[in-house]
Coordinates of C-alpha atoms in Angstrom, one line a residue:
M1006 CA 75.2 175.9 27.2
T1007 CA 73.2 174.3 29.6
R1008 CA 75.8 171.9 30.2
T1009 CA 78.4 174.7 30.6
L1010 CA 76.2 176.6 33.0
Q1011 CA 75.5 173.5 34.8
I1012 CA 79.3 173.1 35.5
R1013 CA 79.8 176.5 36.1
G1014 CA 77.5 176.6 38.7
L1015 CA 78.9 173.5 40.5
M1016 CA 82.1 175.3 40.3
L1017 CA 80.7 178.3 42.3
S1018 CA 79.2 176.4 44.7
L1019 CA 82.6 174.6 45.5
I1020 CA 84.3 177.9 45.7
G1021 CA 81.3 178.8 48.3
L1022 CA 82.1 176.0 50.3
G1023 CA 85.8 176.3 50.5
V1024 CA 85.2 180.0 51.6
V1025 CA 83.0 179.1 54.6
A1026 CA 85.4 176.2 55.5
A1027 CA 88.3 178.9 55.4
L1028 CA 86.2 181.2 57.6
V1029 CA 85.4 178.6 60.2
G1030 CA 88.9 177.2 60.4
G1031 CA 90.4 180.7 61.2
A1032 CA 88.3 181.0 64.2
T1033 CA 89.3 180.2 67.8
V1034 CA 87.0 177.6 69.4
A1035 CA 87.4 175.8 73.1
F1036 CA 85.5 172.9 74.1
Y1037 CA 84.9 171.5 77.6
G1038 CA 86.1 168.0 78.0
D1039 CA 87.3 164.9 80.2
V1040 CA 89.3 161.8 79.8
E1041 CA 88.7 158.7 82.0
R1042 CA 91.0 155.7 81.2
S1043 CA 90.9 152.0 82.4
T1044 CA 94.4 150.6 81.8
G1045 CA 95.5 147.2 81.9
N1046 CA 92.3 145.2 81.8
T1047 CA 93.3 141.5 82.3
F1048 CA 91.6 138.0 82.5
T1049 CA 93.9 135.5 84.1
A1050 CA 92.6 132.1 85.0
G1051 CA 92.7 130.9 88.4
G1052 CA 94.1 127.6 89.5
V1053 CA 93.4 124.4 91.5
E1054 CA 96.3 122.5 92.5
L1055 CA 96.9 119.0 94.7
H1056 CA 99.6 118.2 96.4
V1057 CA 100.2 114.8 98.2
D1058 CA 102.5 113.5 100.9
S1059 CA 102.5 110.3 102.7
V1060 CA 104.2 108.5 105.7
S1061 CA 104.3 104.4 105.2
H1062 CA 103.9 102.0 108.2
Y1063 CA 104.5 98.2 108.0
N1064 CA 104.6 95.6 110.7
N1065 CA 105.2 98.3 113.4
M1066 CA 107.9 100.1 111.4
V1067 CA 107.8 103.6 109.9
C1068 CA 109.4 104.4 106.6
T1069 CA 111.9 107.5 107.8
E1070 CA 114.2 109.6 105.8
V1071 CA 117.7 109.0 107.2
D1072 CA 119.5 111.2 104.6
E1073 CA 118.7 113.4 101.8
N1074 CA 116.4 111.2 99.7
T1075 CA 117.2 107.8 101.4
Y1076 CA 114.4 106.1 103.3
Q1077 CA 114.6 103.2 105.7
W1078 CA 112.7 101.4 107.9
Q1079 CA 112.8 102.3 111.5
P1080 CA 110.8 101.0 114.7
E1081 CA 107.8 103.0 115.8
A1082 CA 108.0 104.6 119.0
G1083 CA 107.7 102.1 121.9
F1084 CA 108.4 99.3 119.5
D1085 CA 111.5 96.9 119.9
P1086 CA 111.8 94.6 117.1
S1087 CA 113.5 91.2 117.5
S1088 CA 116.1 89.9 115.3
D1089 CA 114.0 88.2 113.0
H1090 CA 111.1 90.9 112.7
F1091 CA 110.1 91.9 109.3
P1092 CA 111.3 94.4 107.9
Q1093 CA 114.5 94.8 109.7
A1094 CA 115.5 98.3 110.6
G1095 CA 117.9 100.2 108.4
T1096 CA 116.6 98.2 105.3
D1097 CA 115.5 100.5 102.2
C1098 CA 111.8 101.4 102.2
D1099 CA 109.0 103.2 100.1
G1100 CA 105.9 105.0 100.7
T1101 CA 107.4 108.0 102.3
W1102 CA 107.8 111.5 100.8
G1103 CA 107.2 115.2 101.6
E1104 CA 104.4 117.6 100.0
T1105 CA 104.9 117.1 96.2
D1106 CA 103.0 116.4 92.9
L1107 CA 103.0 112.5 92.1
V1108 CA 105.3 111.3 89.5
D1109 CA 104.1 107.9 88.0
G1110 CA 106.4 105.2 89.2
V1111 CA 108.2 107.1 91.6
H1112 CA 105.8 107.9 94.3
K1113 CA 104.3 104.7 95.5
F1114 CA 102.0 104.3 98.8
F1115 CA 102.5 100.7 98.8
N1116 CA 105.4 98.6 97.4
F1117 CA 105.4 95.3 99.4
L1118 CA 106.9 92.5 97.3
D1119 CA 106.8 89.5 99.7
L1120 CA 103.4 89.6 101.9
K1121 CA 102.8 86.9 104.3
P1122 CA 99.4 86.2 106.1
G1123 CA 99.5 88.3 109.2
D1124 CA 101.2 91.5 107.6
Q1125 CA 99.7 94.7 108.0
G1126 CA 100.5 98.4 107.5
E1127 CA 99.2 102.0 106.9
D1128 CA 99.8 105.0 105.1
T1129 CA 99.3 108.5 106.5
I1130 CA 98.3 110.4 103.5
S1131 CA 97.9 114.3 103.3
L1132 CA 96.0 116.1 100.8
H1133 CA 96.8 119.9 100.1
V1134 CA 94.4 122.0 97.7
Y1135 CA 95.8 125.5 97.0
D1136 CA 94.2 128.9 95.5
N1137 CA 90.8 127.6 95.3
P1138 CA 88.1 125.4 96.7
A1139 CA 87.7 122.1 95.0
W1140 CA 85.8 118.9 94.9
G1141 CA 87.8 115.7 95.7
Q1142 CA 87.8 112.4 94.5
F1143 CA 89.9 109.0 95.2
L1144 CA 90.0 106.4 92.4
V1145 CA 91.8 103.0 92.2
E1146 CA 92.6 102.4 88.4
N1147 CA 94.6 100.1 86.3
V1148 CA 94.3 97.0 88.5
V1149 CA 96.3 94.0 87.9
D1150 CA 95.0 90.9 89.7
Q1151 CA 97.0 87.8 88.6
D1152 CA 98.1 84.4 89.8
V1153 CA 101.7 84.9 88.8
T1154 CA 102.7 81.5 89.2
C1155 CA 101.0 78.4 90.7
T1156 CA 102.6 76.5 93.5
D1157 CA 101.7 73.0 94.5
P1158 CA 99.6 74.3 97.7
E1159 CA 97.8 76.7 95.3
Q1160 CA 96.8 74.4 92.7
Q1161 CA 95.4 72.2 95.3
A1162 CA 93.5 74.9 97.1
E1163 CA 92.3 75.8 93.6
D1164 CA 91.4 72.2 92.9
G1165 CA 93.9 72.6 89.9
A1166 CA 92.4 75.6 88.4
C1167 CA 95.4 77.6 89.0
A1168 CA 96.7 79.6 85.9
D1169 CA 99.5 82.0 85.5
D1170 CA 97.8 84.6 83.7
A1171 CA 94.2 84.1 85.5
D1172 CA 92.5 86.2 88.1
G1173 CA 94.5 86.1 91.4
E1174 CA 92.8 85.6 94.8
I1175 CA 94.8 87.9 97.1
D1176 CA 92.2 90.7 96.6
N1177 CA 89.7 88.3 98.1
Y1178 CA 91.6 88.6 101.3
L1179 CA 93.6 92.0 101.4
T1180 CA 91.5 94.6 103.0
F1181 CA 91.6 98.4 103.4
T1182 CA 90.2 100.5 106.3
A1183 CA 90.4 104.3 105.6
W1184 CA 89.6 107.2 108.3
L1185 CA 89.7 110.8 108.4
D1186 CA 92.7 111.3 110.6
Q1187 CA 91.7 114.4 112.3
G1188 CA 92.7 113.6 115.8
A1189 CA 90.9 114.6 119.0
I1190 CA 89.5 117.9 117.7
P1191 CA 86.9 118.2 114.9
G1192 CA 88.4 119.3 112.0
F1193 CA 92.2 119.8 110.9
Q1194 CA 94.2 122.3 113.2
C1195 CA 97.6 121.7 112.1
G1196 CA 98.2 124.3 109.5
A1197 CA 102.1 123.5 108.9
Q1198 CA 102.1 121.1 106.0
G1199 CA 103.8 117.9 105.3
P1200 CA 103.9 114.9 107.5
D1201 CA 106.5 116.0 109.6
N1202 CA 104.2 118.7 110.9
A1203 CA 101.7 116.7 111.7
Q1204 CA 100.6 116.0 115.5
C1205 CA 101.0 119.7 116.2
D1206 CA 100.6 121.3 119.8
T1207 CA 96.9 122.2 119.2
D1208 CA 96.0 118.7 118.5
P1209 CA 98.7 116.0 119.1
T1210 CA 96.5 113.2 117.9
E1211 CA 96.1 114.9 114.4
G1212 CA 97.7 112.8 111.4
D1213 CA 99.2 110.2 114.0
N1214 CA 98.3 107.4 111.9
I1215 CA 96.2 105.6 115.1
F1216 CA 92.5 105.6 114.9
Q1217 CA 90.8 107.3 117.6
D1218 CA 87.3 106.8 118.7
T1219 CA 86.3 110.2 117.6
E1220 CA 87.7 109.9 114.0
V1221 CA 85.4 108.8 111.1
V1222 CA 85.9 105.4 109.4
F1223 CA 84.6 105.5 105.9
W1224 CA 85.9 102.3 104.6
D1225 CA 85.9 99.4 107.2
G1226 CA 87.9 96.3 106.0
V1227 CA 86.8 96.8 102.7
K1228 CA 88.5 94.0 100.2
A1229 CA 91.0 95.2 97.5
G1230 CA 88.7 93.9 94.8
D1231 CA 86.0 96.1 96.0
L1232 CA 87.8 99.4 95.9
G1233 CA 86.2 101.8 93.6
P1234 CA 85.8 105.6 93.1
F1235 CA 84.9 107.6 96.0
D1236 CA 83.6 111.0 96.3
L1237 CA 85.2 112.9 99.4
A1238 CA 82.3 115.6 99.4
P1239 CA 79.5 113.5 101.1
L1240 CA 82.2 112.3 103.5
L1241 CA 83.2 115.8 104.6
S1242 CA 79.7 117.0 104.4
S1243 CA 78.5 114.2 106.8
A1244 CA 81.3 115.1 109.0
Y1245 CA 80.3 118.7 109.2
D1246 CA 77.0 117.7 110.2
S1247 CA 78.2 115.0 112.8
Y1248 CA 80.4 117.2 114.7
G1249 CA 77.8 120.3 114.8
C1250 CA 79.9 122.2 112.6
A1251 CA 76.8 124.5 111.6
D1252 CA 77.4 125.8 115.3
D1253 CA 81.1 125.8 116.0
G1254 CA 82.4 126.1 112.2
A1255 CA 81.7 128.1 109.1
V1256 CA 79.7 127.2 106.0
D1257 CA 82.7 127.6 103.8
G1258 CA 84.9 125.3 106.0
N1259 CA 87.4 127.9 106.9
T1260 CA 87.7 128.8 110.8
D1261 CA 91.2 130.2 110.9
Y1262 CA 92.6 126.5 112.2
D1263 CA 89.8 126.5 115.1
V1264 CA 87.2 123.6 115.4
C1265 CA 85.7 122.4 112.4
H1266 CA 88.3 123.8 110.1
G1267 CA 88.2 122.1 106.6
Y1268 CA 84.6 121.1 106.9
A1269 CA 82.2 122.9 104.9
A1270 CA 78.7 122.3 104.8
D1271 CA 78.9 121.4 101.0
G1272 CA 81.7 119.0 101.5
R1273 CA 84.2 121.1 99.4
M1274 CA 88.1 121.0 100.1
V1275 CA 89.3 124.1 101.4
P1276 CA 92.6 125.7 100.6
S1277 CA 95.0 126.2 103.6
V1278 CA 93.8 122.9 104.9
T1279 CA 95.9 119.9 105.5
Y1280 CA 93.7 116.7 105.2
Y1281 CA 95.1 113.8 107.0
F1282 CA 93.6 110.5 105.8
G1283 CA 94.6 107.1 107.4
L1284 CA 94.7 104.2 105.1
A1285 CA 95.5 100.7 106.7
W1286 CA 95.8 97.4 105.1
D1287 CA 95.6 93.9 106.5
L1288 CA 96.5 90.3 105.1
P1289 CA 94.7 88.4 107.9
L1290 CA 96.5 85.7 109.4
D1291 CA 93.4 83.2 110.1
E1292 CA 91.4 83.8 106.7
T1293 CA 94.1 84.0 104.1
G1294 CA 94.3 80.8 102.1
N1295 CA 96.8 79.0 100.0
D1296 CA 95.0 80.1 96.9
A1297 CA 96.6 83.7 97.3
Q1298 CA 100.2 82.2 97.3
T1299 CA 102.2 84.1 95.0
D1300 CA 99.3 86.4 93.7
T1301 CA 99.9 90.0 92.8
Y1302 CA 97.6 93.0 93.3
Q1303 CA 98.5 96.0 91.6
A1304 CA 96.7 99.1 91.1
D1305 CA 97.1 103.1 90.6
M1306 CA 95.9 105.2 93.5
V1307 CA 94.4 108.5 92.0
F1308 CA 93.4 111.5 93.8
R1309 CA 91.4 114.2 91.6
V1310 CA 90.2 117.8 92.5
E1311 CA 87.9 119.8 90.5
Q1312 CA 87.1 123.4 90.8
H1313 CA 84.5 124.2 93.0
R1314 CA 82.5 127.3 91.6
N1315 CA 80.3 127.2 88.8
N1316 CA 80.5 123.2 89.2
P1317 CA 77.6 121.6 90.9
N1318 CA 78.1 118.0 89.0
P1319 CA 81.7 117.4 89.4
F1320 CA 83.6 114.2 87.8
A1321 CA 80.8 114.0 85.4
G1322 CA 81.1 110.7 83.6
S1323 CA 82.8 108.7 86.4
T1324 CA 81.1 105.7 88.4
V1325 CA 81.4 106.7 92.0
V1326 CA 80.7 104.6 95.1
P1327 CA 78.0 106.4 96.9
V1328 CA 78.0 107.0 100.5
P1329 CA 75.3 104.3 101.5
T1330 CA 72.2 104.7 103.6
M1331 CA 71.2 103.6 107.0
T1332 CA 68.1 101.6 107.8
L1333 CA 66.6 102.0 111.2
D1334 CA 64.3 99.2 112.5
V1335 CA 62.2 99.4 115.7
A1336 CA 60.0 96.6 117.7
P1337 CA 57.5 96.4 118.8
L1338 CA 55.8 99.5 117.2
T1339 CA 52.9 99.3 120.0
L1340 CA 53.9 99.7 123.5
T1341 CA 51.7 100.2 126.7
A1342 CA 53.0 101.7 130.1
T1343 CA 51.8 100.7 133.5
T1344 CA 52.7 102.2 137.0
G1345 CA 56.5 101.8 137.7
E1346 CA 57.2 99.8 134.4
K1347 CA 59.9 100.7 131.9
V1348 CA 58.8 100.9 128.3
N1349 CA 61.3 99.3 126.3
F1350 CA 61.9 98.8 122.4
V1351 CA 64.7 97.6 120.6
A1352 CA 66.1 99.6 117.6
S1353 CA 68.7 98.5 115.4
L1354 CA 70.4 99.8 113.0
S1355 CA 71.8 98.3 109.4
G1356 CA 73.4 99.4 106.6
D1357 CA 77.2 100.7 105.7
L1358 CA 77.0 104.6 106.6
P1359 CA 80.6 105.7 107.3
D1360 CA 80.9 104.9 111.0
F1361 CA 80.8 108.4 112.9
P1362 CA 81.5 108.3 116.6
N1363 CA 78.7 109.0 118.9
R1364 CA 75.9 107.8 116.7
T1365 CA 72.8 107.9 118.7
I1366 CA 68.9 107.2 118.9
A1367 CA 66.6 110.0 119.6
V1368 CA 63.1 109.9 120.6
S1369 CA 60.9 112.7 120.4
D1370 CA 57.0 113.4 120.7
N1371 CA 55.1 113.5 117.3
G1372 CA 51.8 114.3 118.9
G1373 CA 52.3 118.0 119.0
G1374 CA 50.9 118.2 122.8
G1375 CA 54.3 118.1 124.3
D1376 CA 52.9 115.7 127.2
F1377 CA 55.6 113.1 126.0
F1378 CA 58.6 114.8 126.6
L1379 CA 62.6 114.1 126.4
G1380 CA 62.9 115.1 130.2
T1381 CA 64.7 117.8 131.9
T1382 CA 68.0 116.8 130.8
A1383 CA 69.0 116.6 127.3
G1384 CA 69.7 113.0 126.1
E1385 CA 67.8 111.2 129.0
C1386 CA 65.6 109.3 126.5
N1387 CA 68.6 108.8 124.1
S1388 CA 70.4 105.6 123.8
T1389 CA 74.0 105.3 124.8
T1390 CA 76.6 105.4 121.8
V1391 CA 75.8 102.5 119.4
D1392 CA 77.8 101.1 116.5
T1393 CA 76.1 99.7 113.3
D1394 CA 74.2 96.8 113.6
N1395 CA 74.2 96.7 117.4
E1396 CA 70.7 96.3 119.2
F1397 CA 69.8 98.1 122.3
D1398 CA 66.9 99.2 124.6
I1399 CA 65.8 102.7 125.1
N1400 CA 64.0 102.8 128.6
L1401 CA 61.3 105.5 128.7
N1402 CA 61.2 105.6 132.4
R1403 CA 58.4 107.2 134.3
G1404 CA 59.0 110.8 135.2
I1405 CA 61.7 111.1 132.9
C1406 CA 60.4 110.5 129.3
Y1407 CA 56.7 111.1 129.9
Q1408 CA 54.7 113.5 132.5
N1409 CA 53.4 112.0 135.5
S1410 CA 49.7 111.6 135.9
V1411 CA 49.0 111.5 132.3
Q1412 CA 47.2 109.0 130.1
G1413 CA 46.5 108.6 126.6
V1414 CA 48.2 107.6 123.3
Y1415 CA 51.3 109.1 122.2
T1416 CA 53.1 108.9 118.8
V1417 CA 56.8 108.7 119.3
S1418 CA 59.3 109.3 116.5
V1419 CA 62.5 107.2 116.8
S1420 CA 65.4 108.5 114.7
A1421 CA 69.1 107.6 114.0
L1422 CA 71.5 110.5 114.3
D1423 CA 74.9 110.3 112.7
G1424 CA 76.2 112.3 116.0
P1425 CA 74.9 114.3 119.0
G1426 CA 72.6 116.9 117.5
G1427 CA 73.7 115.8 113.9
S1428 CA 71.6 114.9 110.7
V1429 CA 68.9 112.2 110.7
V1430 CA 70.2 109.2 108.6
G1431 CA 67.6 106.7 107.1
T1432 CA 63.9 107.0 107.7
P1433 CA 62.4 107.9 111.2
V1434 CA 60.2 105.4 112.7
D1435 CA 56.9 106.0 114.6
V1436 CA 56.1 104.0 117.6
S1437 CA 52.6 104.4 119.6
V1438 CA 52.9 104.4 123.5
T1439 CA 49.8 104.2 125.3
V1440 CA 50.0 105.4 129.0
D1441 CA 46.7 103.7 130.4
N1442 CA 47.3 104.8 134.1
S1443 CA 46.0 107.6 135.8
T1444 CA 49.1 107.5 138.4
I1445 CA 52.4 106.9 136.7

């Protein structure tokens, strides 16, 4: 009984629920509502792509496309080769191509198989980064340096130690010099891409394969055996500082092809910029010995780029040749000024910092009182333009670099700058100057 009642009670309860549901379902109900839909949500990876082009020069000849995919040596402008000049006009050549992705074994910057002492050449190379800013790096890989064969003169020069499969000696003589072929205006104003569009009207000397005094050398006679990985960021960043781009340019390097276009504060490579580099080589006539005969130096030249964003330490794991530092030496460190005298000291720069044009020495008052000053015209106490390792005098003339009728001891800071108004390189040196006359 109990069980039957319990079941009947359950059935009645279920019937009751069904009635309620039916009553609710039969009613008319309206709800307020709204729908917002975001469609087509997509994640697409950005890209960084590098294209390279090149124009090859060799002994005053330039490798020129004379027909589709046919390249021959032609005289450079103003050069009239003799009948025995090497190479002869009209002979086939390598090393010139338009903007492209490099193909192994096809695109060779240098392919010279019969070098002689005195030969020299240059490649004007341009790099193009697309889509996103990137860090840049240049590497030399897979080096082959062999004697190949041993001629009698080579055996004599090496005291009989020449061996066909041993290390060659040509890399001890073959040198490379590289510079930013920006032309006369800081940065890269020639927006048209490819070597045929270099030397635009805005800057006719940009990408012209000729080193101008306003351009930055970052390899100066480096021997082939010493070439190694080189990061472009310190070089481009130093150019940003050297040319005063903080005043004339943009931090991100994009000035719409105006001054400093392509020079960013942190040295990134900027999309839309055609970066021109001059890469010259020389097998010196007076220095190359017989031990280099028949030797071969072969290597892969590699240009790498990595994304700039979210990448504060690019090219992890690669051993990079750092931008060297500069040392400033000043002597003497204690000077005395008397009536009508010049106060002279010699400052010398040493090291191997890339050779920025207009490197100067700046003199400033460290005493804080302002009695010792730079004069009424900017640069009156600065040296003339100097190069690495040159010595020069800075004359602190009366009435120019210190005020008249002032005596006392002043601490003067001497600094090397990588250009007018540029960054200090090396460590400044303090010089104590005593003015011991009441009448100067």
